[in-house]
Coordinates of N, CA, C and O in Angstrom, one line a residue:
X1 N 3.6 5.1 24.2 CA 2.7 4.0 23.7 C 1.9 3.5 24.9 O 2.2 3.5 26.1
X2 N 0.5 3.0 24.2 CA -0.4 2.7 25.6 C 0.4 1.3 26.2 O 1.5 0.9 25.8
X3 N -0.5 0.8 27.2 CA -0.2 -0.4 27.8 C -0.6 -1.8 26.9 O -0.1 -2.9 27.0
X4 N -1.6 -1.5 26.1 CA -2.4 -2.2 25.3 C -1.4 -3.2 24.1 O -0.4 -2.7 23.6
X5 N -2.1 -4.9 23.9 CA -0.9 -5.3 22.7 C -1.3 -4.4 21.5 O -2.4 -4.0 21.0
X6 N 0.1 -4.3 21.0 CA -0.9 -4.1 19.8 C -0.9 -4.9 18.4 O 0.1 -5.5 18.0
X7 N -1.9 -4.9 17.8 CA -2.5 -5.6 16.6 C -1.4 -5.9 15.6 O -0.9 -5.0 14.9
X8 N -1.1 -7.0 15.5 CA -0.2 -7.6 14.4 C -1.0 -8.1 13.6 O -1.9 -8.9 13.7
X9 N -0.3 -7.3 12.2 CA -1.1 -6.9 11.3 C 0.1 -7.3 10.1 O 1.3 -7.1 10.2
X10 N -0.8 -8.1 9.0 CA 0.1 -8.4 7.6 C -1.1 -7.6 6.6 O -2.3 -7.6 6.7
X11 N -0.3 -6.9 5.8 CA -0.6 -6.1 4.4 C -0.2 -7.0 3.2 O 0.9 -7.1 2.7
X12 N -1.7 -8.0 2.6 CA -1.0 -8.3 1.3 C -1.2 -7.7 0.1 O -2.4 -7.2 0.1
X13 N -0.7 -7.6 -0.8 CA -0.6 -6.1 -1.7 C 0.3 -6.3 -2.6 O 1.0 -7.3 -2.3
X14 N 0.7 -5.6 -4.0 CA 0.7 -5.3 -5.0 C 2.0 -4.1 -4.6 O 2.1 -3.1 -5.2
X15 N 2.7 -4.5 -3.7 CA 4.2 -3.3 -4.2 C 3.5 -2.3 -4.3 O 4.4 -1.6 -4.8
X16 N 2.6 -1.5 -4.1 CA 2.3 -0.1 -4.4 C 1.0 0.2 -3.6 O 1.2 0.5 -2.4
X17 N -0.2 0.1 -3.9 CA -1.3 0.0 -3.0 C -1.1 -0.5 -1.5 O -1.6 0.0 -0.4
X18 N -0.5 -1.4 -1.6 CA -0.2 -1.7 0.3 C 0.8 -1.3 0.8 O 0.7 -1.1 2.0
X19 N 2.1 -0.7 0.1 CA 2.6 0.5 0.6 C 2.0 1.6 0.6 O 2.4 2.1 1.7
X20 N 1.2 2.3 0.2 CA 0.3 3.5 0.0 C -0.5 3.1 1.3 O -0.1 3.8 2.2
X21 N -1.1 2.5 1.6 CA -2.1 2.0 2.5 C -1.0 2.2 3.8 O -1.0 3.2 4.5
X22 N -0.4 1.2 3.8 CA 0.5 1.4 5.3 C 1.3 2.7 5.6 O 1.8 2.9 6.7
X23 N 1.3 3.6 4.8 CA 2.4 4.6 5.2 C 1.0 5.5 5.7 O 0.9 5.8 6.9
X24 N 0.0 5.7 4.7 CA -1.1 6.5 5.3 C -2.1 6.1 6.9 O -2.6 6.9 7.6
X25 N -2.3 4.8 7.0 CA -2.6 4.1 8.1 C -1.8 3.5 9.0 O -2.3 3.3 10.1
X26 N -0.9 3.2 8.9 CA -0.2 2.3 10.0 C 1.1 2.7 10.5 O 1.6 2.5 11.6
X27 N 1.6 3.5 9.3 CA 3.4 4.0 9.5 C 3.6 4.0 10.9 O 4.3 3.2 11.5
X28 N 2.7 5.4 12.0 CA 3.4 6.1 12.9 C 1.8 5.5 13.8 O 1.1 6.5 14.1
X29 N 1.4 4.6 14.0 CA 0.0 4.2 14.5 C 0.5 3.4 15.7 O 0.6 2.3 15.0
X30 N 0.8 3.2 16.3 CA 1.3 2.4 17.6 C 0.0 1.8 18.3 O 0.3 1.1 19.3
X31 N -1.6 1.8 17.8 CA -2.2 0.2 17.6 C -1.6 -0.7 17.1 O -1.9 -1.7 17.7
X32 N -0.7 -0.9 16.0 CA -0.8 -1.5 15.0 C 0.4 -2.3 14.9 O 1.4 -1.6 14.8
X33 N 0.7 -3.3 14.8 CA 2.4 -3.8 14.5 C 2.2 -4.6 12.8 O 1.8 -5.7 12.7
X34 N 2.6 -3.9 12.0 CA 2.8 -4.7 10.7 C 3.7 -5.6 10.6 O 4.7 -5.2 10.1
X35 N 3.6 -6.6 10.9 CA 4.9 -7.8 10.6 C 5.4 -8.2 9.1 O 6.5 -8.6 8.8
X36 N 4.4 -7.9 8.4 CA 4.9 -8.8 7.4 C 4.3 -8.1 6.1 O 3.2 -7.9 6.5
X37 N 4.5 -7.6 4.7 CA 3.8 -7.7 3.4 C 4.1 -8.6 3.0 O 5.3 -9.0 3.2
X38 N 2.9 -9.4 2.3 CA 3.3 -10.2 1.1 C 3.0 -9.5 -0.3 O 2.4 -8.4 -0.4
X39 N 3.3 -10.2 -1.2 CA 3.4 -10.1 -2.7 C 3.7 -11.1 -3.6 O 4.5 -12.0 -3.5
X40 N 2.6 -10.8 -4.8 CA 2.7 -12.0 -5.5 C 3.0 -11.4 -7.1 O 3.5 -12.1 -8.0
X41 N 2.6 -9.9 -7.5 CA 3.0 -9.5 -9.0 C 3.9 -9.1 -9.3 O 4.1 -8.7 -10.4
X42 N 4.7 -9.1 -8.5 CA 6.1 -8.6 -9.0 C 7.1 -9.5 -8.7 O 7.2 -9.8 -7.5
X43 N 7.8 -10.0 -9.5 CA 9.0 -10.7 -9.3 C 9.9 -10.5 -8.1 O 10.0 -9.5 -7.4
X44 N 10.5 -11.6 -8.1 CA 11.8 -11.4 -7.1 C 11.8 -10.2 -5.7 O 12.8 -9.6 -5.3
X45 N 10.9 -10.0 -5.4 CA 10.2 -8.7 -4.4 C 10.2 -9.6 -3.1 O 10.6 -9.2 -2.0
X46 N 9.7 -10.6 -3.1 CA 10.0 -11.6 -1.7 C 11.8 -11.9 -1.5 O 12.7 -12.2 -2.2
X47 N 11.8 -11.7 -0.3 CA 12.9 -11.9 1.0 C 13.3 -10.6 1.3 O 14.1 -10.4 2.2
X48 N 12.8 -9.3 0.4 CA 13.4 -8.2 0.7 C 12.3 -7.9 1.7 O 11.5 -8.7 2.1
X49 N 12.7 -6.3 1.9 CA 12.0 -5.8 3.3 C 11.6 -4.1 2.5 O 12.3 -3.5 1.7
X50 N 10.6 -3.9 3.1 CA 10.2 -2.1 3.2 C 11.2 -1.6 4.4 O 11.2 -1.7 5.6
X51 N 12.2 -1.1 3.3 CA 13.3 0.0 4.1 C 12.1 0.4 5.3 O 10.9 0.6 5.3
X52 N 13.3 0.5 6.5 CA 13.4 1.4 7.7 C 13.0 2.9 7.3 O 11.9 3.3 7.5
X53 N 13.7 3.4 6.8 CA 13.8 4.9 6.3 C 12.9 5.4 5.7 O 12.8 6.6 5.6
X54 N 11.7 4.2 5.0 CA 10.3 4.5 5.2 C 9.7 4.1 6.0 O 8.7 4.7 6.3
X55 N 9.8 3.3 6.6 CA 8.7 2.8 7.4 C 8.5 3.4 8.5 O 7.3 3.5 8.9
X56 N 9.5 3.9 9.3 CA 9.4 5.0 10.1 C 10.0 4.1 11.8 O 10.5 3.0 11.9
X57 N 9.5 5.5 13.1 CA 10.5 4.9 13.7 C 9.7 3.7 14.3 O 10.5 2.9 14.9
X58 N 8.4 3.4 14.4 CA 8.0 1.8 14.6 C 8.2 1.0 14.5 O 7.7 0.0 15.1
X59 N 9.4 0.9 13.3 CA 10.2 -0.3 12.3 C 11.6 0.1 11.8 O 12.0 0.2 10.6
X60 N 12.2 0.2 13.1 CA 13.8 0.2 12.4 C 14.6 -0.3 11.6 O 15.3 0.2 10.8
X61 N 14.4 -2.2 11.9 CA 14.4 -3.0 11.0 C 13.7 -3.0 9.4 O 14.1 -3.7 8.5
X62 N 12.7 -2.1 9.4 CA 11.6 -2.5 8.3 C 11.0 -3.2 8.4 O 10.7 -3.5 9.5
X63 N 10.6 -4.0 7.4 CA 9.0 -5.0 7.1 C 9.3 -5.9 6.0 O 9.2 -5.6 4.8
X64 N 9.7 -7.0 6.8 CA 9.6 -8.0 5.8 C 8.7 -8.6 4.7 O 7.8 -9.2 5.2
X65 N 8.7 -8.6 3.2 CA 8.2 -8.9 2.3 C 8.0 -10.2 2.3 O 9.0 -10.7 2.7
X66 N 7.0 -11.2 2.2 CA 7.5 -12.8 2.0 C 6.7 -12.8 0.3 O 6.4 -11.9 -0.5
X67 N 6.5 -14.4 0.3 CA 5.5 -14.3 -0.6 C 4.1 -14.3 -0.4 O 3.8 -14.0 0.7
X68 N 3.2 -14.6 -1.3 CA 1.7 -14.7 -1.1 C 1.5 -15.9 -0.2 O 1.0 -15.9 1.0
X69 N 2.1 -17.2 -1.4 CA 1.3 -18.6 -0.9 C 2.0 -18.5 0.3 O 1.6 -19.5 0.9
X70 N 2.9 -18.0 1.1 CA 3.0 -18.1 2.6 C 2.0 -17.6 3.3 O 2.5 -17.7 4.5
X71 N 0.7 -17.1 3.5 CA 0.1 -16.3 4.1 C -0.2 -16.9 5.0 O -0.1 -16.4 6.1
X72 N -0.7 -18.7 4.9 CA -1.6 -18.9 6.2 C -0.3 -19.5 7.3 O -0.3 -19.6 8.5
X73 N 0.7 -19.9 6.5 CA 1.9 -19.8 7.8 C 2.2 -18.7 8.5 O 2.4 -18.8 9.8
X74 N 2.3 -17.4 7.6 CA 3.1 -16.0 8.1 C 1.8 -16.2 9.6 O 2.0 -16.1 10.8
X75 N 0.6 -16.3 9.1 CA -0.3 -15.8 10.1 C -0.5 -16.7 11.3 O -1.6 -16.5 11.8
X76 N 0.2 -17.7 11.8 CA 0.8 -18.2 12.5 C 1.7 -18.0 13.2 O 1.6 -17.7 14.3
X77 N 2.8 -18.2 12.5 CA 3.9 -17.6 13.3 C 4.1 -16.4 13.6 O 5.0 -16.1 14.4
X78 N 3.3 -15.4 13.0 CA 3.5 -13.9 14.1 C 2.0 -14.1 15.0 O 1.9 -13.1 15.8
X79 N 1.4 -14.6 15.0 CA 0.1 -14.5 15.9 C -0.6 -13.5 15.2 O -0.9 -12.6 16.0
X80 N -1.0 -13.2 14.2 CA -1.9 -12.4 13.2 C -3.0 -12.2 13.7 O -3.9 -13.0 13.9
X81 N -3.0 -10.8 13.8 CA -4.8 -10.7 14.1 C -5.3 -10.6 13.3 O -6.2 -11.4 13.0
X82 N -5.0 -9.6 12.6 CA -5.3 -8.6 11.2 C -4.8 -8.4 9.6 O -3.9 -7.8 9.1
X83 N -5.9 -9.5 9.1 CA -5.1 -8.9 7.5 C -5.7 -8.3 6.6 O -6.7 -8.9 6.2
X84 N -5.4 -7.1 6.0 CA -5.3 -6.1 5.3 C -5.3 -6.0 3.7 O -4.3 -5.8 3.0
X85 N -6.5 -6.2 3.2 CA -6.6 -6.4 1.7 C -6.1 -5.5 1.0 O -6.9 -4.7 0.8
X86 N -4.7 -5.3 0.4 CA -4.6 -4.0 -0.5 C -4.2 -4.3 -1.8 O -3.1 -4.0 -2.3
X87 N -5.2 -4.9 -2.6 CA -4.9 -4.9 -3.6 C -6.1 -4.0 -4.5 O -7.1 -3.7 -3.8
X88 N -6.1 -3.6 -5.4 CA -7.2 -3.1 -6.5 C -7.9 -3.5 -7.8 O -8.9 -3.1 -8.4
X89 N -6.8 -4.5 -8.1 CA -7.4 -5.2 -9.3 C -7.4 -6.7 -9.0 O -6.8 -7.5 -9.6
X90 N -8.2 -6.8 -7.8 CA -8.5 -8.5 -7.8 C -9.9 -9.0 -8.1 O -10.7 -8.7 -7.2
X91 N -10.5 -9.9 -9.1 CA -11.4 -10.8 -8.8 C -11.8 -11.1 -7.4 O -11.1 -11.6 -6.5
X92 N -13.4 -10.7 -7.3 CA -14.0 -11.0 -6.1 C -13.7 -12.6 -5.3 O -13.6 -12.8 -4.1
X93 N -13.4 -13.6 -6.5 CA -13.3 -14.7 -6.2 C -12.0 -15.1 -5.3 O -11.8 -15.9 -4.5
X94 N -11.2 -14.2 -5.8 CA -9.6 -14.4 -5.3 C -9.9 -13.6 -3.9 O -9.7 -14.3 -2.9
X95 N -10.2 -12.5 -3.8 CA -10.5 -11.7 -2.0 C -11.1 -12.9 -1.2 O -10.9 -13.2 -0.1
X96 N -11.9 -13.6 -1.9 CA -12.9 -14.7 -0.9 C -12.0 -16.0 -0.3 O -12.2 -16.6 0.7
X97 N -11.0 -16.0 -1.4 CA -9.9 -17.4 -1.1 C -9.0 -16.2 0.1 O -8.5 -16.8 1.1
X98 N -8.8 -15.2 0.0 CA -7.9 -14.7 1.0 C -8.7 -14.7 2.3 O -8.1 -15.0 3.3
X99 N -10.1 -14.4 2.3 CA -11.1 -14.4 3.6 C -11.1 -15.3 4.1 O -11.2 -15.4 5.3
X100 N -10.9 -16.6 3.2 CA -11.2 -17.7 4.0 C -10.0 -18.4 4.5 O -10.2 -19.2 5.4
X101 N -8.7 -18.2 4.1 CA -7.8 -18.5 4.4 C -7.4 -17.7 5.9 O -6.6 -18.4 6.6
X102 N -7.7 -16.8 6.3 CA -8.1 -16.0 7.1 C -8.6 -16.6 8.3 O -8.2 -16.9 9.4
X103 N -9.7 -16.6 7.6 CA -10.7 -17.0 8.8 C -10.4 -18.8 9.2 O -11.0 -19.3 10.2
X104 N -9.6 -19.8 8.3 CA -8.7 -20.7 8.7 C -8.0 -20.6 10.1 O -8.1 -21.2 11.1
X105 N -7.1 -19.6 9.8 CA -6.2 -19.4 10.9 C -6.4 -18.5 12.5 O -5.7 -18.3 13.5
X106 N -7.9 -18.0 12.0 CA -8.7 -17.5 12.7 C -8.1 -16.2 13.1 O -7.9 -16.0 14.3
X107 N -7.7 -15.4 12.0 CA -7.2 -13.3 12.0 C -8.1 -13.2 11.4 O -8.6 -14.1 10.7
X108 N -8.7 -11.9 11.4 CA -9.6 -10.9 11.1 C -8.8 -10.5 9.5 O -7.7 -10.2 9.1
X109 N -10.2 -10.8 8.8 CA -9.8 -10.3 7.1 C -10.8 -8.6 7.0 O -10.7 -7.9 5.9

């Protein structure tokens, strides 16, 4: 790995598209440190984690799931640079509340 930090990065997403997203982009990418998915359509999916055994060897522990309405905390307490829109069936209006929430805590949407 370079000398360089690298980019801590949260994926929020829909259980499926931001896993699809992270395994194809970020899995084995050592720019990148994914700290955290959130999720909000699926039930009871927050406090678990994206198994190790996918996530690969960047994330032994895996990747903690939280919820949504935690975002602009999550992006605080890991020092967030980067957050990662993966959802597909959102209202433009709802992407704009995630931008600006974003750009609140001052990480890159």
């Amino acid at each position: 790995m370079s000398e360089h930090k690298r980019i801590n990065t949260i994926i929020v997403g829909a259980a499926g598209r931001d896993f699809h997203n992270f395994n194809m982009v970020y899995r084995d990418n050592e720019q990148y440190d994914v700290v955290a998915f959130t999720a909000a359509q699926i039930p009871n999916i927050a406090g678990r984690k994206y198994p190790a055994s996918l996530a690969g060897a960047l994330y032994p522990k895996g990747i903690p799931i939280y919820e949504e309405k935690d975002l602009e905390q999550l992006i605080v307490m890991h020092s967030v640079d980067e957050v990662v829109f993966s959802y597909s069936d959102v209202p433009y209006r709802r992407c704009d509340e995630y931008r600006f929430a974003c750009n609140c805590s001052r990480s890159a949407f």
